[in-house]
Short mmCIF file of C-alpha atoms in Angstrom, two decimals:
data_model
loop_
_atom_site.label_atom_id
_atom_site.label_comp_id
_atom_site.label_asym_id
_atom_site.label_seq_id
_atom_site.Cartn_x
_atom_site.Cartn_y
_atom_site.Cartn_z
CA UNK A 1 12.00 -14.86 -6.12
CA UNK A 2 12.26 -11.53 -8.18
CA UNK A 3 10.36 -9.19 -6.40
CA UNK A 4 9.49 -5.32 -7.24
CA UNK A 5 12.35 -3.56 -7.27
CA UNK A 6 12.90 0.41 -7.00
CA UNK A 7 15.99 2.39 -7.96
CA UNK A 8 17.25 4.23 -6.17
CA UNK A 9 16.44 3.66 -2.55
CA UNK A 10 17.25 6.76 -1.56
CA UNK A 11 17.58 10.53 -3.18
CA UNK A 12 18.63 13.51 -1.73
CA UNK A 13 18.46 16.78 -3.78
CA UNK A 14 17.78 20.31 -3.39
CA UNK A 15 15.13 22.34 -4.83
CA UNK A 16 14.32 23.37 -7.95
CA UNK A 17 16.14 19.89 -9.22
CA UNK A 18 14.78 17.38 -11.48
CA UNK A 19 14.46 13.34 -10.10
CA UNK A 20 13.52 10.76 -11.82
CA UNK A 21 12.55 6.99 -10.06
CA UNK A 22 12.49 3.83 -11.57
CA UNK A 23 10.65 1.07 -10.92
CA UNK A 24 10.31 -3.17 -12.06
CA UNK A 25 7.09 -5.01 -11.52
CA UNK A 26 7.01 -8.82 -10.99
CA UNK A 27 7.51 -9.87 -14.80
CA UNK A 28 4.53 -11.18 -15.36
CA UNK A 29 2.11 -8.43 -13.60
CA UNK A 30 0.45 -5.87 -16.28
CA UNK A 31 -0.53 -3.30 -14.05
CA UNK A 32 1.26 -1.04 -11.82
CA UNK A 33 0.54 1.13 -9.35
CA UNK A 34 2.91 4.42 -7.96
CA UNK A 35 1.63 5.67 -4.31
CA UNK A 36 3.21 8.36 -2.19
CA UNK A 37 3.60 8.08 1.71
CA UNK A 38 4.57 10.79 4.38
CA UNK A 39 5.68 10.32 7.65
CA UNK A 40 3.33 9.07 10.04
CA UNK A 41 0.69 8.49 6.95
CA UNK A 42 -0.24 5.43 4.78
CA UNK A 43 0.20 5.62 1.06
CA UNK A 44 -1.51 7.56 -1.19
CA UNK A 45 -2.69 6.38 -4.63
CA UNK A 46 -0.67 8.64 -7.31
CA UNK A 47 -1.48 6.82 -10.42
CA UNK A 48 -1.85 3.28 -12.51
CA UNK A 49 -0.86 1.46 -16.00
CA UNK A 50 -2.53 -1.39 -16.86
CA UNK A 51 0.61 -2.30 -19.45
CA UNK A 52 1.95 0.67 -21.07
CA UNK A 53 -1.49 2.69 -20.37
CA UNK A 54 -1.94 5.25 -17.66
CA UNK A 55 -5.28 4.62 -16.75
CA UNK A 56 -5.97 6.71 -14.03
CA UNK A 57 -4.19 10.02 -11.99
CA UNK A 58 -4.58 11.21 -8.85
CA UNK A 59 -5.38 15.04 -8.02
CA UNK A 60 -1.98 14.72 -6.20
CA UNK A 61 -0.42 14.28 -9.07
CA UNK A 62 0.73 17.94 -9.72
CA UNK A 63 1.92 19.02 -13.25
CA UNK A 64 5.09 18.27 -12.24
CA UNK A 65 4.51 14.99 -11.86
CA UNK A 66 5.16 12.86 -14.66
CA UNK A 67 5.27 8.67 -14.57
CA UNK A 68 5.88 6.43 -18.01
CA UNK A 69 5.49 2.87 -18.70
CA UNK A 70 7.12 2.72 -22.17
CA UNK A 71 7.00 -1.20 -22.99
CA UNK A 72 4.59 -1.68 -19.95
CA UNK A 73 7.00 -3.27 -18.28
CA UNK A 74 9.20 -0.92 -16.18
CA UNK A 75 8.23 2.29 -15.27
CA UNK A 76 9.40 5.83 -14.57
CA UNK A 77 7.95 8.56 -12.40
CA UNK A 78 9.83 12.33 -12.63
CA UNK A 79 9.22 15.12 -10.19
CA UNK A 80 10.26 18.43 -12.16
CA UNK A 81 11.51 21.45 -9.83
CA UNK A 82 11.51 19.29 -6.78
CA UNK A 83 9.36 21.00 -3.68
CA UNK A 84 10.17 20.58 0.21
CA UNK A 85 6.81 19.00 0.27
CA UNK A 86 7.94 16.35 -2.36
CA UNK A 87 9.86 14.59 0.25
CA UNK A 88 8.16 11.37 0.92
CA UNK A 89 8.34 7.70 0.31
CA UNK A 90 7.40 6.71 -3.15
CA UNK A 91 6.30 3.23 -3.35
CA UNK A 92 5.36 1.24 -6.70
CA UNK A 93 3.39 -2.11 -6.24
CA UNK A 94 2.57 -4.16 -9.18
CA UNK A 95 -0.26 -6.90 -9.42
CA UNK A 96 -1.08 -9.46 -12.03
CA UNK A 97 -5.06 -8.43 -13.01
CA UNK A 98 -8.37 -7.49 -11.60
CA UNK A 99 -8.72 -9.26 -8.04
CA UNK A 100 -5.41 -10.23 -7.55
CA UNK A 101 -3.25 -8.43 -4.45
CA UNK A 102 -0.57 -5.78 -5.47
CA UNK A 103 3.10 -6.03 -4.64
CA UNK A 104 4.70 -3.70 -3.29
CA UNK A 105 8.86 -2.68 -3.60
CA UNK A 106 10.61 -0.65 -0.82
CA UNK A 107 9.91 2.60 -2.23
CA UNK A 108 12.63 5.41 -2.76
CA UNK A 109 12.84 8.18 -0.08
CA UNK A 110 13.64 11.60 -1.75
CA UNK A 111 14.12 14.24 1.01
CA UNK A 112 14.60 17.86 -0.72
CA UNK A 113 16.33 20.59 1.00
CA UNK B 1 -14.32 3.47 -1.04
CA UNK B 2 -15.71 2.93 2.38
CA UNK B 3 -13.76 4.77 5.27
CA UNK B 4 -12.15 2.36 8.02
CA UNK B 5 -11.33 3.60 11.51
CA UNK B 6 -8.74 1.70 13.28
CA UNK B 7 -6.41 2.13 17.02
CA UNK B 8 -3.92 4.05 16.38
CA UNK B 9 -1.56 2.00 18.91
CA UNK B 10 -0.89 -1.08 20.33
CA UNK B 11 1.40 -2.66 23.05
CA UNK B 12 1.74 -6.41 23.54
CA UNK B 13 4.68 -8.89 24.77
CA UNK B 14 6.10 -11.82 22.79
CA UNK B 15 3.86 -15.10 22.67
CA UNK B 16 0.67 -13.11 23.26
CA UNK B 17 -2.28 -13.35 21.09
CA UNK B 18 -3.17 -9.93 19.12
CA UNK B 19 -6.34 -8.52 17.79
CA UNK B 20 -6.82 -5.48 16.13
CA UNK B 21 -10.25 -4.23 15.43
CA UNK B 22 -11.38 -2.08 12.15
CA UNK B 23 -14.78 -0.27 11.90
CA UNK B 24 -16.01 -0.28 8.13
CA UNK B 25 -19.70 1.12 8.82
CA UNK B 26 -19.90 2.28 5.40
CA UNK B 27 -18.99 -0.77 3.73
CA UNK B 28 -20.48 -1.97 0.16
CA UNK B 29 -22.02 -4.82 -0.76
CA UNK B 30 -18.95 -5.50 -3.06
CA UNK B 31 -16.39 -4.31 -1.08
CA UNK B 32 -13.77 -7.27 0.40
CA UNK B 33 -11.88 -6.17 3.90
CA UNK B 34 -8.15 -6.95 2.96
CA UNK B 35 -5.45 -5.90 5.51
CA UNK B 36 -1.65 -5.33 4.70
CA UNK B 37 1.62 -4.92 7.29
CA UNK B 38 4.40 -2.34 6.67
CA UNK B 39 7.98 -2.63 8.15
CA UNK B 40 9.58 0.54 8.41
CA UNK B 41 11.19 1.80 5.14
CA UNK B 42 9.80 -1.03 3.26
CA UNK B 43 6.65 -1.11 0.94
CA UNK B 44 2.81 -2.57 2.13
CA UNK B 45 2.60 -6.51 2.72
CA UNK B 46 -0.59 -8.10 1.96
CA UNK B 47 -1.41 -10.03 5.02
CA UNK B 48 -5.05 -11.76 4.29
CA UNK B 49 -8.18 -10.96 2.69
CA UNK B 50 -12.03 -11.53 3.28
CA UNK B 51 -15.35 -11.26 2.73
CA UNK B 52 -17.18 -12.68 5.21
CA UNK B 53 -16.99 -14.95 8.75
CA UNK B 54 -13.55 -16.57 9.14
CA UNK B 55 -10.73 -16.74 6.92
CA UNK B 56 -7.69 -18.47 8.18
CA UNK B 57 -3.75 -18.78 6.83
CA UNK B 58 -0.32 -19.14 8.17
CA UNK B 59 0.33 -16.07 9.91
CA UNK B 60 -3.33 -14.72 11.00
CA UNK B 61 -6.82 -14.94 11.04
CA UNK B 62 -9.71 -12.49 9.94
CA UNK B 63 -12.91 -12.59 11.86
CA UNK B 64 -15.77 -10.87 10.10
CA UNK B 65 -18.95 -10.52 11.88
CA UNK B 66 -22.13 -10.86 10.21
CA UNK B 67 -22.90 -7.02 9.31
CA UNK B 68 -19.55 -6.55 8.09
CA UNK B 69 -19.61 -3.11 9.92
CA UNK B 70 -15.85 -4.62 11.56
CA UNK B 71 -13.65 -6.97 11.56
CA UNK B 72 -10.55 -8.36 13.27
CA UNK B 73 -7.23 -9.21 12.79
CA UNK B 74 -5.70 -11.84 14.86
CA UNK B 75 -1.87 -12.26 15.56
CA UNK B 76 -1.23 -15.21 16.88
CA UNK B 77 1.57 -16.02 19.40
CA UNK B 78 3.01 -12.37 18.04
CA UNK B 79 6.89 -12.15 18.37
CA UNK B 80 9.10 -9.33 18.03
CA UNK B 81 9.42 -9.42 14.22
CA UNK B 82 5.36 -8.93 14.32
CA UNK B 83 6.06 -4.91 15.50
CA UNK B 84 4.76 -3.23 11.92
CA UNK B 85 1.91 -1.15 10.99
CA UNK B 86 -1.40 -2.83 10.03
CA UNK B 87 -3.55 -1.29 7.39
CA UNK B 88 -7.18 -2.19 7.19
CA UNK B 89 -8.76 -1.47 3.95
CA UNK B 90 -12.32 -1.57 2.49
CA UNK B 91 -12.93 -1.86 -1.65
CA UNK B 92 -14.08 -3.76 -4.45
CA UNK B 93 -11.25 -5.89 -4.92
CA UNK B 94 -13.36 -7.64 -8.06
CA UNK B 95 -13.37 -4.47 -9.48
CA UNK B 96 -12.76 -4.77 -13.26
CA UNK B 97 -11.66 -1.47 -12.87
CA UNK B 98 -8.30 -0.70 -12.08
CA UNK B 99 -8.21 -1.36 -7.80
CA UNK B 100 -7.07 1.64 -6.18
CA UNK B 101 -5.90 1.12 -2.49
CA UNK B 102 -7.11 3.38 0.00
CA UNK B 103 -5.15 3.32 3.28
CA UNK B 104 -5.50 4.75 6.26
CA UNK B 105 -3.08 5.51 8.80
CA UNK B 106 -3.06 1.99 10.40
CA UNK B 107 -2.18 0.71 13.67
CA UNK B 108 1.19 0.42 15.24
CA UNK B 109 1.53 -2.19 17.10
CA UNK B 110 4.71 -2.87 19.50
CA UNK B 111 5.77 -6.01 20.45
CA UNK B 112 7.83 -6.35 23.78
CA UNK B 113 10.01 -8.62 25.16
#
């Protein structure tokens, strides 16, 4: 059973840096989802592809932010000049259509210092 | 998306029954109740989903009163493993929109020995 999977688990990098996360949906999903949780917090919606369209951005997506889905299949979110208040957990979940429950992997924790 | 309100803590022991309660005033006509679990460092888990009265699988039950103002989780015979965060969350699962998840920052709930 070939869950979500996110690479790499965990990031460490300092400030100013460039990261880039990958993620792979259930094969057979077409939409995917990227959310952002802090400590003590539950996620928080980032932004969405249905296949290789970004439908929808949150306004916590900064200008730094950036997120692909090339082939809609796997997707890619990059953090440009890395903030202290980037550190989170970034979670993808991906789910097969309209009324159907989304998936979630086990997220990559970046910590910048 | 209708705001829930939920304990922020629970305690129980091992083999106890567990309900957690979730106030949805707001809630739309549309909107499903759908609650997920979190492990720590590990993404969401979709536990069970409703609309209205009872809805029943293997690992818990959702009570949903007539208003639909709140509804209840219920753990069953909990056991250590159980000890997660519960998310309750209110939307339009049907959406044919894309279905952004709106969590809140869920109960923790400890299960003792």
């Amino acid at each position: 059973d070939t869950g979500v999977s996110q690479d790499p688990r965990h990031k460490i990098t300092k400030r100013g840096q460039n990261v880039t996360f990958r993620c792979d949906p259930i094969s057979e999903h077409n939409r995917l989802y990227w959310y952002r949780q802090t400590l003590g917090q539950g996620p928080e919606f980032l932004t969405y592809f249905q296949n290789e369209a970004q439908l929808e951005k949150s306004r916590l997506l900064s200008d730094r932010f950036s997120a692909e889905r090339p082939k809609g299949s796997f997707s890619t979110l990059e953090i440009q000049r890395t903030e202290q208040g980037d550190s989170a957990m970034y979670l993808c979940a991906s789910s097969r259509g309209e009324g159907s429950e989304q998936y979630f992997g086990p997220g990559t924790r970046l910590t910048v210092t | 998306l209708a705001k829930t309100t939920q304990p922020i803590s629970m305690d129980s022991y091992e083999g106890q029954e567990v309900n957690i309660t979730c106030s949805h005033n707001n809630i739309a006509t549309n909107d499903y109740i759908t609650w997920y679990q979190q492990f720590p460092s590990q993404g969401p888990r979709f536990i069970i989903q409703g609309y209205k009265t009872k809805v029943t699988n293997e690992v818990a039950s959702l009570f949903i009163p007539a208003d639909r103002k709140s509804s209840t989780l219920s753990l069953p015979r909990v056991s250590l493993s159980d000890t997660a965060v519960y998310y309750c969350l209110v939307g339009d699962m049907w959406n044919t929109g894309f279905q952004k998840l709106v969590f809140g920052t869920g109960t923790r709930l400890l299960v003792s020995p």
